């Protein structure tokens, strides 16, 4: 059976990684599961910084269990790629989805509702 993930990850490792990912998402208004060398990830992190949003970045290529977390995220969200973005405990998607929501004027209200940016902040 072909997989983009290392077959060395056991069911137990993936379950532990899933619990860790869910705890991180539940504890932060915005979470970006990322890789340091990913241009799409950079774009999303740059956008959140420009919007002065509070967000947590998990660089999967720097985490000892990064492969297991990525495998767990794929099971949980159906998305195998990074960035894998959560806002207000909800899975949003990747770079294209985040940028599209911003272009449509939907991102700032989502960030505000999640408490990642002050409600009185307006971006035009």
PDB file of N, CA and C in Angstrom, residues 7-114:
ATOM      1  N   UNK A   7       6.494   4.538   6.677  1.00  0.00           N
ATOM      2  CA  UNK A   7       5.752   3.399   7.220  1.00  0.00           C
ATOM      3  C   UNK A   7       6.214   3.045   8.633  1.00  0.00           C
ATOM      4  N   UNK A   8       7.235   3.765   9.128  1.00  0.00           N
ATOM      5  CA  UNK A   8       7.734   3.469  10.472  1.00  0.00           C
ATOM      6  C   UNK A   8       6.821   4.042  11.563  1.00  0.00           C
ATOM      7  N   UNK A   9       5.834   4.852  11.190  1.00  0.00           N
ATOM      8  CA  UNK A   9       4.926   5.422  12.182  1.00  0.00           C
ATOM      9  C   UNK A   9       3.877   4.383  12.567  1.00  0.00           C
ATOM     10  N   UNK A  10       3.851   4.073  13.841  1.00  0.00           N
ATOM     11  CA  UNK A  10       2.894   3.088  14.316  1.00  0.00           C
ATOM     12  C   UNK A  10       1.539   3.759  14.567  1.00  0.00           C
ATOM     13  N   UNK A  11       0.529   2.941  14.682  1.00  0.00           N
ATOM     14  CA  UNK A  11      -0.813   3.433  15.001  1.00  0.00           C
ATOM     15  C   UNK A  11      -0.770   4.243  16.304  1.00  0.00           C
ATOM     16  N   UNK A  12      -0.015   3.757  17.267  1.00  0.00           N
ATOM     17  CA  UNK A  12       0.088   4.427  18.562  1.00  0.00           C
ATOM     18  C   UNK A  12       0.756   5.805  18.422  1.00  0.00           C
ATOM     19  N   UNK A  13       1.807   5.893  17.606  1.00  0.00           N
ATOM     20  CA  UNK A  13       2.478   7.173  17.388  1.00  0.00           C
ATOM     21  C   UNK A  13       1.534   8.183  16.739  1.00  0.00           C
ATOM     22  N   UNK A  14       0.766   7.710  15.772  1.00  0.00           N
ATOM     23  CA  UNK A  14      -0.171   8.602  15.088  1.00  0.00           C
ATOM     24  C   UNK A  14      -1.271   9.048  16.046  1.00  0.00           C
ATOM     25  N   UNK A  15      -1.760   8.137  16.885  1.00  0.00           N
ATOM     26  CA  UNK A  15      -2.807   8.502  17.865  1.00  0.00           C
ATOM     27  C   UNK A  15      -2.276   9.519  18.871  1.00  0.00           C
ATOM     28  N   UNK A  16      -1.031   9.339  19.320  1.00  0.00           N
ATOM     29  CA  UNK A  16      -0.429  10.298  20.252  1.00  0.00           C
ATOM     30  C   UNK A  16      -0.259  11.653  19.571  1.00  0.00           C
ATOM     31  N   UNK A  17       0.175  11.638  18.303  1.00  0.00           N
ATOM     32  CA  UNK A  17       0.360  12.877  17.544  1.00  0.00           C
ATOM     33  C   UNK A  17      -0.980  13.578  17.322  1.00  0.00           C
ATOM     34  N   UNK A  18      -2.033  12.800  17.069  1.00  0.00           N
ATOM     35  CA  UNK A  18      -3.360  13.367  16.869  1.00  0.00           C
ATOM     36  C   UNK A  18      -3.836  14.054  18.147  1.00  0.00           C
ATOM     37  N   UNK A  19      -3.634  13.414  19.283  1.00  0.00           N
ATOM     38  CA  UNK A  19      -4.024  14.012  20.565  1.00  0.00           C
ATOM     39  C   UNK A  19      -3.259  15.315  20.789  1.00  0.00           C
ATOM     40  N   UNK A  20      -1.968  15.316  20.460  1.00  0.00           N
ATOM     41  CA  UNK A  20      -1.141  16.520  20.600  1.00  0.00           C
ATOM     42  C   UNK A  20      -1.651  17.625  19.682  1.00  0.00           C
ATOM     43  N   UNK A  21      -1.927  17.299  18.417  1.00  0.00           N
ATOM     44  CA  UNK A  21      -2.409  18.294  17.456  1.00  0.00           C
ATOM     45  C   UNK A  21      -3.738  18.881  17.916  1.00  0.00           C
ATOM     46  N   UNK A  22      -4.649  18.036  18.371  1.00  0.00           N
ATOM     47  CA  UNK A  22      -5.962  18.507  18.819  1.00  0.00           C
ATOM     48  C   UNK A  22      -5.832  19.409  20.047  1.00  0.00           C
ATOM     49  N   UNK A  23      -4.895  19.095  20.937  1.00  0.00           N
ATOM     50  CA  UNK A  23      -4.669  19.915  22.125  1.00  0.00           C
ATOM     51  C   UNK A  23      -4.115  21.288  21.718  1.00  0.00           C
ATOM     52  N   UNK A  24      -3.183  21.314  20.763  1.00  0.00           N
ATOM     53  CA  UNK A  24      -2.610  22.580  20.282  1.00  0.00           C
ATOM     54  C   UNK A  24      -3.704  23.435  19.649  1.00  0.00           C
ATOM     55  N   UNK A  25      -4.538  22.827  18.804  1.00  0.00           N
ATOM     56  CA  UNK A  25      -5.613  23.554  18.125  1.00  0.00           C
ATOM     57  C   UNK A  25      -6.610  24.098  19.139  1.00  0.00           C
ATOM     58  N   UNK A  26      -6.945  23.304  20.152  1.00  0.00           N
ATOM     59  CA  UNK A  26      -7.921  23.728  21.156  1.00  0.00           C
ATOM     60  C   UNK A  26      -7.381  24.858  22.043  1.00  0.00           C
ATOM     61  N   UNK A  27      -6.056  24.976  22.147  1.00  0.00           N
ATOM     62  CA  UNK A  27      -5.435  25.934  23.061  1.00  0.00           C
ATOM     63  C   UNK A  27      -5.035  27.255  22.412  1.00  0.00           C
ATOM     64  N   UNK A  28      -5.220  27.377  21.101  1.00  0.00           N
ATOM     65  CA  UNK A  28      -4.774  28.574  20.387  1.00  0.00           C
ATOM     66  C   UNK A  28      -5.847  29.051  19.416  1.00  0.00           C
ATOM     67  N   UNK A  29      -6.024  30.379  19.292  1.00  0.00           N
ATOM     68  CA  UNK A  29      -7.054  30.878  18.386  1.00  0.00           C
ATOM     69  C   UNK A  29      -6.765  30.543  16.918  1.00  0.00           C
ATOM     70  N   UNK A  30      -5.486  30.537  16.553  1.00  0.00           N
ATOM     71  CA  UNK A  30      -5.080  30.218  15.187  1.00  0.00           C
ATOM     72  C   UNK A  30      -3.836  29.345  15.243  1.00  0.00           C
ATOM     73  N   UNK A  31      -3.843  28.266  14.467  1.00  0.00           N
ATOM     74  CA  UNK A  31      -2.682  27.374  14.401  1.00  0.00           C
ATOM     75  C   UNK A  31      -2.346  27.137  12.935  1.00  0.00           C
ATOM     76  N   UNK A  32      -1.052  27.249  12.631  1.00  0.00           N
ATOM     77  CA  UNK A  32      -0.540  26.945  11.302  1.00  0.00           C
ATOM     78  C   UNK A  32       0.458  25.798  11.437  1.00  0.00           C
ATOM     79  N   UNK A  33       0.083  24.626  10.941  1.00  0.00           N
ATOM     80  CA  UNK A  33       1.032  23.517  10.855  1.00  0.00           C
ATOM     81  C   UNK A  33       1.800  23.760   9.565  1.00  0.00           C
ATOM     82  N   UNK A  34       3.117  23.871   9.669  1.00  0.00           N
ATOM     83  CA  UNK A  34       3.938  24.412   8.608  1.00  0.00           C
ATOM     84  C   UNK A  34       5.224  23.616   8.455  1.00  0.00           C
ATOM     85  N   UNK A  35       6.001  23.953   7.437  1.00  0.00           N
ATOM     86  CA  UNK A  35       7.383  23.493   7.306  1.00  0.00           C
ATOM     87  C   UNK A  35       8.216  24.715   6.959  1.00  0.00           C
ATOM     88  N   UNK A  36       9.390  24.806   7.546  1.00  0.00           N
ATOM     89  CA  UNK A  36      10.206  26.017   7.438  1.00  0.00           C
ATOM     90  C   UNK A  36      10.551  26.375   5.997  1.00  0.00           C
ATOM     91  N   UNK A  37      10.687  25.390   5.124  1.00  0.00           N
ATOM     92  CA  UNK A  37      11.116  25.637   3.742  1.00  0.00           C
ATOM     93  C   UNK A  37       9.952  25.801   2.760  1.00  0.00           C
ATOM     94  N   UNK A  38       8.723  25.779   3.250  1.00  0.00           N
ATOM     95  CA  UNK A  38       7.537  25.806   2.382  1.00  0.00           C
ATOM     96  C   UNK A  38       7.123  27.243   2.060  1.00  0.00           C
ATOM     97  N   UNK A  39       7.154  27.590   0.777  1.00  0.00           N
ATOM     98  CA  UNK A  39       6.769  28.925   0.350  1.00  0.00           C
ATOM     99  C   UNK A  39       5.312  29.253   0.618  1.00  0.00           C
ATOM    100  N   UNK A  40       4.424  28.257   0.454  1.00  0.00           N
ATOM    101  CA  UNK A  40       3.003  28.473   0.727  1.00  0.00           C
ATOM    102  C   UNK A  40       2.786  28.766   2.205  1.00  0.00           C
ATOM    103  N   UNK A  41       3.549  28.081   3.050  1.00  0.00           N
ATOM    104  CA  UNK A  41       3.470  28.312   4.498  1.00  0.00           C
ATOM    105  C   UNK A  41       3.929  29.731   4.823  1.00  0.00           C
ATOM    106  N   UNK A  42       5.041  30.147   4.182  1.00  0.00           N
ATOM    107  CA  UNK A  42       5.565  31.491   4.403  1.00  0.00           C
ATOM    108  C   UNK A  42       4.506  32.539   4.059  1.00  0.00           C
ATOM    109  N   UNK A  43       3.793  32.341   2.962  1.00  0.00           N
ATOM    110  CA  UNK A  43       2.780  33.283   2.509  1.00  0.00           C
ATOM    111  C   UNK A  43       1.676  33.436   3.558  1.00  0.00           C
ATOM    112  N   UNK A  44       1.220  32.309   4.106  1.00  0.00           N
ATOM    113  CA  UNK A  44       0.147  32.349   5.108  1.00  0.00           C
ATOM    114  C   UNK A  44       0.642  33.014   6.396  1.00  0.00           C
ATOM    115  N   UNK A  45       1.843  32.665   6.844  1.00  0.00           N
ATOM    116  CA  UNK A  45       2.384  33.262   8.071  1.00  0.00           C
ATOM    117  C   UNK A  45       2.590  34.763   7.888  1.00  0.00           C
ATOM    118  N   UNK A  46       3.040  35.158   6.700  1.00  0.00           N
ATOM    119  CA  UNK A  46       3.242  36.573   6.406  1.00  0.00           C
ATOM    120  C   UNK A  46       1.904  37.328   6.435  1.00  0.00           C
ATOM    121  N   UNK A  47       0.860  36.737   5.871  1.00  0.00           N
ATOM    122  CA  UNK A  47      -0.460  37.357   5.882  1.00  0.00           C
ATOM    123  C   UNK A  47      -0.964  37.537   7.312  1.00  0.00           C
ATOM    124  N   UNK A  48      -0.858  36.495   8.122  1.00  0.00           N
ATOM    125  CA  UNK A  48      -1.313  36.603   9.514  1.00  0.00           C
ATOM    126  C   UNK A  48      -0.517  37.675  10.258  1.00  0.00           C
ATOM    127  N   UNK A  49       0.780  37.770   9.991  1.00  0.00           N
ATOM    128  CA  UNK A  49       1.597  38.808  10.626  1.00  0.00           C
ATOM    129  C   UNK A  49       1.166  40.198  10.179  1.00  0.00           C
ATOM    130  N   UNK A  50       0.894  40.359   8.875  1.00  0.00           N
ATOM    131  CA  UNK A  50       0.440  41.654   8.359  1.00  0.00           C
ATOM    132  C   UNK A  50      -0.883  42.062   9.007  1.00  0.00           C
ATOM    133  N   UNK A  51      -1.733  41.090   9.264  1.00  0.00           N
ATOM    134  CA  UNK A  51      -3.028  41.358   9.895  1.00  0.00           C
ATOM    135  C   UNK A  51      -2.905  41.508  11.410  1.00  0.00           C
ATOM    136  N   UNK A  52      -1.688  41.351  11.917  1.00  0.00           N
ATOM    137  CA  UNK A  52      -1.393  41.424  13.355  1.00  0.00           C
ATOM    138  C   UNK A  52      -2.211  40.418  14.159  1.00  0.00           C
ATOM    139  N   UNK A  53      -2.383  39.242  13.558  1.00  0.00           N
ATOM    140  CA  UNK A  53      -3.115  38.166  14.222  1.00  0.00           C
ATOM    141  C   UNK A  53      -2.182  37.409  15.165  1.00  0.00           C
ATOM    142  N   UNK A  54      -2.745  36.942  16.251  1.00  0.00           N
ATOM    143  CA  UNK A  54      -2.027  36.064  17.160  1.00  0.00           C
ATOM    144  C   UNK A  54      -2.181  34.654  16.609  1.00  0.00           C
ATOM    145  N   UNK A  55      -1.065  33.991  16.350  1.00  0.00           N
ATOM    146  CA  UNK A  55      -1.155  32.633  15.823  1.00  0.00           C
ATOM    147  C   UNK A  55       0.022  31.796  16.292  1.00  0.00           C
ATOM    148  N   UNK A  56      -0.211  30.513  16.357  1.00  0.00           N
ATOM    149  CA  UNK A  56       0.799  29.539  16.786  1.00  0.00           C
ATOM    150  C   UNK A  56       1.271  28.786  15.549  1.00  0.00           C
ATOM    151  N   UNK A  57       2.575  28.689  15.382  1.00  0.00           N
ATOM    152  CA  UNK A  57       3.151  27.952  14.261  1.00  0.00           C
ATOM    153  C   UNK A  57       3.813  26.692  14.793  1.00  0.00           C
ATOM    154  N   UNK A  58       3.494  25.569  14.185  1.00  0.00           N
ATOM    155  CA  UNK A  58       4.161  24.311  14.485  1.00  0.00           C
ATOM    156  C   UNK A  58       4.926  23.925  13.220  1.00  0.00           C
ATOM    157  N   UNK A  59       6.257  24.028  13.278  1.00  0.00           N
ATOM    158  CA  UNK A  59       7.092  23.685  12.126  1.00  0.00           C
ATOM    159  C   UNK A  59       7.340  22.170  12.168  1.00  0.00           C
ATOM    160  N   UNK A  60       6.617  21.443  11.328  1.00  0.00           N
ATOM    161  CA  UNK A  60       6.659  19.979  11.385  1.00  0.00           C
ATOM    162  C   UNK A  60       8.038  19.414  11.068  1.00  0.00           C
ATOM    163  N   UNK A  61       8.832  20.143  10.271  1.00  0.00           N
ATOM    164  CA  UNK A  61      10.177  19.655   9.959  1.00  0.00           C
ATOM    165  C   UNK A  61      11.156  19.874  11.110  1.00  0.00           C
ATOM    166  N   UNK A  62      10.712  20.555  12.166  1.00  0.00           N
ATOM    167  CA  UNK A  62      11.564  20.765  13.339  1.00  0.00           C
ATOM    168  C   UNK A  62      11.054  20.027  14.577  1.00  0.00           C
ATOM    169  N   UNK A  63       9.909  19.376  14.449  1.00  0.00           N
ATOM    170  CA  UNK A  63       9.339  18.613  15.563  1.00  0.00           C
ATOM    171  C   UNK A  63       9.816  17.164  15.468  1.00  0.00           C
ATOM    172  N   UNK A  64      10.188  16.576  16.598  1.00  0.00           N
ATOM    173  CA  UNK A  64      10.654  15.177  16.575  1.00  0.00           C
ATOM    174  C   UNK A  64       9.560  14.235  16.087  1.00  0.00           C
ATOM    175  N   UNK A  65       8.297  14.600  16.334  1.00  0.00           N
ATOM    176  CA  UNK A  65       7.175  13.773  15.891  1.00  0.00           C
ATOM    177  C   UNK A  65       6.423  14.422  14.728  1.00  0.00           C
ATOM    178  N   UNK A  66       7.096  15.273  13.966  1.00  0.00           N
ATOM    179  CA  UNK A  66       6.469  16.007  12.871  1.00  0.00           C
ATOM    180  C   UNK A  66       5.824  15.117  11.830  1.00  0.00           C
ATOM    181  N   UNK A  67       6.498  14.007  11.464  1.00  0.00           N
ATOM    182  CA  UNK A  67       5.922  13.088  10.480  1.00  0.00           C
ATOM    183  C   UNK A  67       4.629  12.477  11.006  1.00  0.00           C
ATOM    184  N   UNK A  68       4.643  12.112  12.281  1.00  0.00           N
ATOM    185  CA  UNK A  68       3.441  11.515  12.885  1.00  0.00           C
ATOM    186  C   UNK A  68       2.320  12.549  12.976  1.00  0.00           C
ATOM    187  N   UNK A  69       2.670  13.794  13.306  1.00  0.00           N
ATOM    188  CA  UNK A  69       1.652  14.846  13.370  1.00  0.00           C
ATOM    189  C   UNK A  69       1.052  15.063  11.985  1.00  0.00           C
ATOM    190  N   UNK A  70       1.892  15.087  10.950  1.00  0.00           N
ATOM    191  CA  UNK A  70       1.373  15.286   9.599  1.00  0.00           C
ATOM    192  C   UNK A  70       0.466  14.129   9.183  1.00  0.00           C
ATOM    193  N   UNK A  71       0.840  12.913   9.538  1.00  0.00           N
ATOM    194  CA  UNK A  71      -0.006  11.751   9.241  1.00  0.00           C
ATOM    195  C   UNK A  71      -1.332  11.850   9.998  1.00  0.00           C
ATOM    196  N   UNK A  72      -1.264  12.278  11.254  1.00  0.00           N
ATOM    197  CA  UNK A  72      -2.477  12.428  12.068  1.00  0.00           C
ATOM    198  C   UNK A  72      -3.375  13.525  11.508  1.00  0.00           C
ATOM    199  N   UNK A  73      -2.788  14.640  11.070  1.00  0.00           N
ATOM    200  CA  UNK A  73      -3.569  15.722  10.481  1.00  0.00           C
ATOM    201  C   UNK A  73      -4.263  15.258   9.202  1.00  0.00           C
ATOM    202  N   UNK A  74      -3.576  14.433   8.418  1.00  0.00           N
ATOM    203  CA  UNK A  74      -4.170  13.910   7.182  1.00  0.00           C
ATOM    204  C   UNK A  74      -5.392  13.063   7.498  1.00  0.00           C
ATOM    205  N   UNK A  75      -5.299  12.249   8.541  1.00  0.00           N
ATOM    206  CA  UNK A  75      -6.453  11.434   8.958  1.00  0.00           C
ATOM    207  C   UNK A  75      -7.587  12.314   9.470  1.00  0.00           C
ATOM    208  N   UNK A  76      -7.239  13.312  10.277  1.00  0.00           N
ATOM    209  CA  UNK A  76      -8.224  14.168  10.939  1.00  0.00           C
ATOM    210  C   UNK A  76      -8.924  15.086   9.940  1.00  0.00           C
ATOM    211  N   UNK A  77      -8.148  15.702   9.033  1.00  0.00           N
ATOM    212  CA  UNK A  77      -8.696  16.750   8.178  1.00  0.00           C
ATOM    213  C   UNK A  77      -8.871  16.326   6.719  1.00  0.00           C
ATOM    214  N   UNK A  78      -8.218  15.245   6.328  1.00  0.00           N
ATOM    215  CA  UNK A  78      -8.238  14.838   4.933  1.00  0.00           C
ATOM    216  C   UNK A  78      -7.235  15.602   4.088  1.00  0.00           C
ATOM    217  N   UNK A  79      -6.474  16.481   4.717  1.00  0.00           N
ATOM    218  CA  UNK A  79      -5.472  17.287   4.014  1.00  0.00           C
ATOM    219  C   UNK A  79      -4.083  16.774   4.351  1.00  0.00           C
ATOM    220  N   UNK A  80      -3.328  16.410   3.329  1.00  0.00           N
ATOM    221  CA  UNK A  80      -1.989  15.847   3.526  1.00  0.00           C
ATOM    222  C   UNK A  80      -0.878  16.883   3.447  1.00  0.00           C
ATOM    223  N   UNK A  81      -1.212  18.104   2.989  1.00  0.00           N
ATOM    224  CA  UNK A  81      -0.185  19.104   2.724  1.00  0.00           C
ATOM    225  C   UNK A  81      -0.137  20.178   3.798  1.00  0.00           C
ATOM    226  N   UNK A  82       0.954  20.952   3.781  1.00  0.00           N
ATOM    227  CA  UNK A  82       1.091  22.137   4.624  1.00  0.00           C
ATOM    228  C   UNK A  82       1.098  23.356   3.716  1.00  0.00           C
ATOM    229  N   UNK A  83       0.684  24.502   4.205  1.00  0.00           N
ATOM    230  CA  UNK A  83       0.213  24.747   5.563  1.00  0.00           C
ATOM    231  C   UNK A  83      -1.164  24.117   5.793  1.00  0.00           C
ATOM    232  N   UNK A  84      -1.373  23.721   7.016  1.00  0.00           N
ATOM    233  CA  UNK A  84      -2.651  23.179   7.438  1.00  0.00           C
ATOM    234  C   UNK A  84      -3.132  24.122   8.543  1.00  0.00           C
ATOM    235  N   UNK A  85      -4.152  24.916   8.244  1.00  0.00           N
ATOM    236  CA  UNK A  85      -4.536  26.052   9.090  1.00  0.00           C
ATOM    237  C   UNK A  85      -5.850  25.785   9.817  1.00  0.00           C
ATOM    238  N   UNK A  86      -5.845  26.150  11.103  1.00  0.00           N
ATOM    239  CA  UNK A  86      -7.041  26.078  11.945  1.00  0.00           C
ATOM    240  C   UNK A  86      -7.293  27.471  12.507  1.00  0.00           C
ATOM    241  N   UNK A  87      -8.536  27.906  12.477  1.00  0.00           N
ATOM    242  CA  UNK A  87      -8.930  29.179  13.083  1.00  0.00           C
ATOM    243  C   UNK A  87     -10.137  28.903  13.969  1.00  0.00           C
ATOM    244  N   UNK A  88     -10.022  29.307  15.239  1.00  0.00           N
ATOM    245  CA  UNK A  88     -11.132  29.125  16.168  1.00  0.00           C
ATOM    246  C   UNK A  88     -11.549  27.677  16.294  1.00  0.00           C
ATOM    247  N   UNK A  89     -10.586  26.774  16.367  1.00  0.00           N
ATOM    248  CA  UNK A  89     -10.855  25.345  16.561  1.00  0.00           C
ATOM    249  C   UNK A  89     -11.446  24.670  15.319  1.00  0.00           C
ATOM    250  N   UNK A  90     -11.493  25.390  14.177  1.00  0.00           N
ATOM    251  CA  UNK A  90     -12.050  24.821  12.944  1.00  0.00           C
ATOM    252  C   UNK A  90     -10.952  24.676  11.905  1.00  0.00           C
ATOM    253  N   UNK A  91     -10.973  23.561  11.198  1.00  0.00           N
ATOM    254  CA  UNK A  91     -10.021  23.369  10.102  1.00  0.00           C
ATOM    255  C   UNK A  91     -10.424  24.272   8.943  1.00  0.00           C
ATOM    256  N   UNK A  92      -9.482  25.070   8.461  1.00  0.00           N
ATOM    257  CA  UNK A  92      -9.743  26.005   7.365  1.00  0.00           C
ATOM    258  C   UNK A  92      -9.224  25.425   6.053  1.00  0.00           C
ATOM    259  N   UNK A  93      -8.000  24.921   6.074  1.00  0.00           N
ATOM    260  CA  UNK A  93      -7.410  24.363   4.863  1.00  0.00           C
ATOM    261  C   UNK A  93      -5.994  24.852   4.679  1.00  0.00           C
ATOM    262  N   UNK A  94      -5.608  24.987   3.414  1.00  0.00           N
ATOM    263  CA  UNK A  94      -4.250  25.383   3.088  1.00  0.00           C
ATOM    264  C   UNK A  94      -4.152  26.823   2.626  1.00  0.00           C
ATOM    265  N   UNK A  95      -3.041  27.121   1.994  1.00  0.00           N
ATOM    266  CA  UNK A  95      -2.726  28.481   1.559  1.00  0.00           C
ATOM    267  C   UNK A  95      -3.796  29.069   0.645  1.00  0.00           C
ATOM    268  N   UNK A  96      -4.211  28.319  -0.374  1.00  0.00           N
ATOM    269  CA  UNK A  96      -5.189  28.840  -1.330  1.00  0.00           C
ATOM    270  C   UNK A  96      -6.499  29.236  -0.648  1.00  0.00           C
ATOM    271  N   UNK A  97      -6.953  28.397   0.273  1.00  0.00           N
ATOM    272  CA  UNK A  97      -8.218  28.666   0.970  1.00  0.00           C
ATOM    273  C   UNK A  97      -8.090  29.906   1.848  1.00  0.00           C
ATOM    274  N   UNK A  98      -6.982  30.018   2.580  1.00  0.00           N
ATOM    275  CA  UNK A  98      -6.767  31.171   3.461  1.00  0.00           C
ATOM    276  C   UNK A  98      -6.702  32.460   2.638  1.00  0.00           C
ATOM    277  N   UNK A  99      -5.930  32.443   1.543  1.00  0.00           N
ATOM    278  CA  UNK A  99      -5.802  33.642   0.709  1.00  0.00           C
ATOM    279  C   UNK A  99      -7.128  34.009   0.055  1.00  0.00           C
ATOM    280  N   UNK A 100      -7.892  33.005  -0.366  1.00  0.00           N
ATOM    281  CA  UNK A 100      -9.197  33.265  -0.970  1.00  0.00           C
ATOM    282  C   UNK A 100     -10.141  33.903   0.050  1.00  0.00           C
ATOM    283  N   UNK A 101     -10.149  33.378   1.275  1.00  0.00           N
ATOM    284  CA  UNK A 101     -11.005  33.952   2.318  1.00  0.00           C
ATOM    285  C   UNK A 101     -10.621  35.406   2.578  1.00  0.00           C
ATOM    286  N   UNK A 102      -9.317  35.697   2.535  1.00  0.00           N
ATOM    287  CA  UNK A 102      -8.867  37.074   2.746  1.00  0.00           C
ATOM    288  C   UNK A 102      -9.345  37.976   1.610  1.00  0.00           C
ATOM    289  N   UNK A 103      -9.194  37.510   0.375  1.00  0.00           N
ATOM    290  CA  UNK A 103      -9.624  38.304  -0.783  1.00  0.00           C
ATOM    291  C   UNK A 103     -11.130  38.566  -0.757  1.00  0.00           C
ATOM    292  N   UNK A 104     -11.897  37.616  -0.228  1.00  0.00           N
ATOM    293  CA  UNK A 104     -13.353  37.767  -0.152  1.00  0.00           C
ATOM    294  C   UNK A 104     -13.802  38.547   1.089  1.00  0.00           C
ATOM    295  N   UNK A 105     -12.843  38.979   1.923  1.00  0.00           N
ATOM    296  CA  UNK A 105     -13.183  39.732   3.119  1.00  0.00           C
ATOM    297  C   UNK A 105     -13.705  38.884   4.265  1.00  0.00           C
ATOM    298  N   UNK A 106     -13.480  37.580   4.191  1.00  0.00           N
ATOM    299  CA  UNK A 106     -13.999  36.678   5.224  1.00  0.00           C
ATOM    300  C   UNK A 106     -12.965  36.309   6.295  1.00  0.00           C
ATOM    301  N   UNK A 107     -11.685  36.533   6.009  1.00  0.00           N
ATOM    302  CA  UNK A 107     -10.638  36.090   6.935  1.00  0.00           C
ATOM    303  C   UNK A 107     -10.589  36.934   8.205  1.00  0.00           C
ATOM    304  N   UNK A 108     -10.583  38.262   8.053  1.00  0.00           N
ATOM    305  CA  UNK A 108     -10.488  39.139   9.228  1.00  0.00           C
ATOM    306  C   UNK A 108     -11.643  38.893  10.210  1.00  0.00           C
ATOM    307  N   UNK A 109     -12.904  38.791   9.739  1.00  0.00           N
ATOM    308  CA  UNK A 109     -13.988  38.477  10.689  1.00  0.00           C
ATOM    309  C   UNK A 109     -13.773  37.131  11.399  1.00  0.00           C
ATOM    310  N   UNK A 110     -13.257  36.132  10.673  1.00  0.00           N
ATOM    311  CA  UNK A 110     -12.988  34.829  11.313  1.00  0.00           C
ATOM    312  C   UNK A 110     -11.915  34.972  12.390  1.00  0.00           C
ATOM    313  N   UNK A 111     -10.854  35.714  12.077  1.00  0.00           N
ATOM    314  CA  UNK A 111      -9.768  35.928  13.041  1.00  0.00           C
ATOM    315  C   UNK A 111     -10.267  36.705  14.247  1.00  0.00           C
ATOM    316  N   UNK A 112     -11.109  37.692  13.997  1.00  0.00           N
ATOM    317  CA  UNK A 112     -11.669  38.505  15.074  1.00  0.00           C
ATOM    318  C   UNK A 112     -12.560  37.665  15.981  1.00  0.00           C
ATOM    319  N   UNK A 113     -13.427  36.863  15.361  1.00  0.00           N
ATOM    320  CA  UNK A 113     -14.329  36.002  16.129  1.00  0.00           C
ATOM    321  C   UNK A 113     -13.559  34.993  16.977  1.00  0.00           C
ATOM    322  N   UNK A 114     -12.421  34.526  16.461  1.00  0.00           N
ATOM    323  CA  UNK A 114     -11.603  33.549  17.190  1.00  0.00           C
ATOM    324  C   UNK A 114     -10.770  34.202  18.290  1.00  0.00           C
TER     325      UNK A 114
END
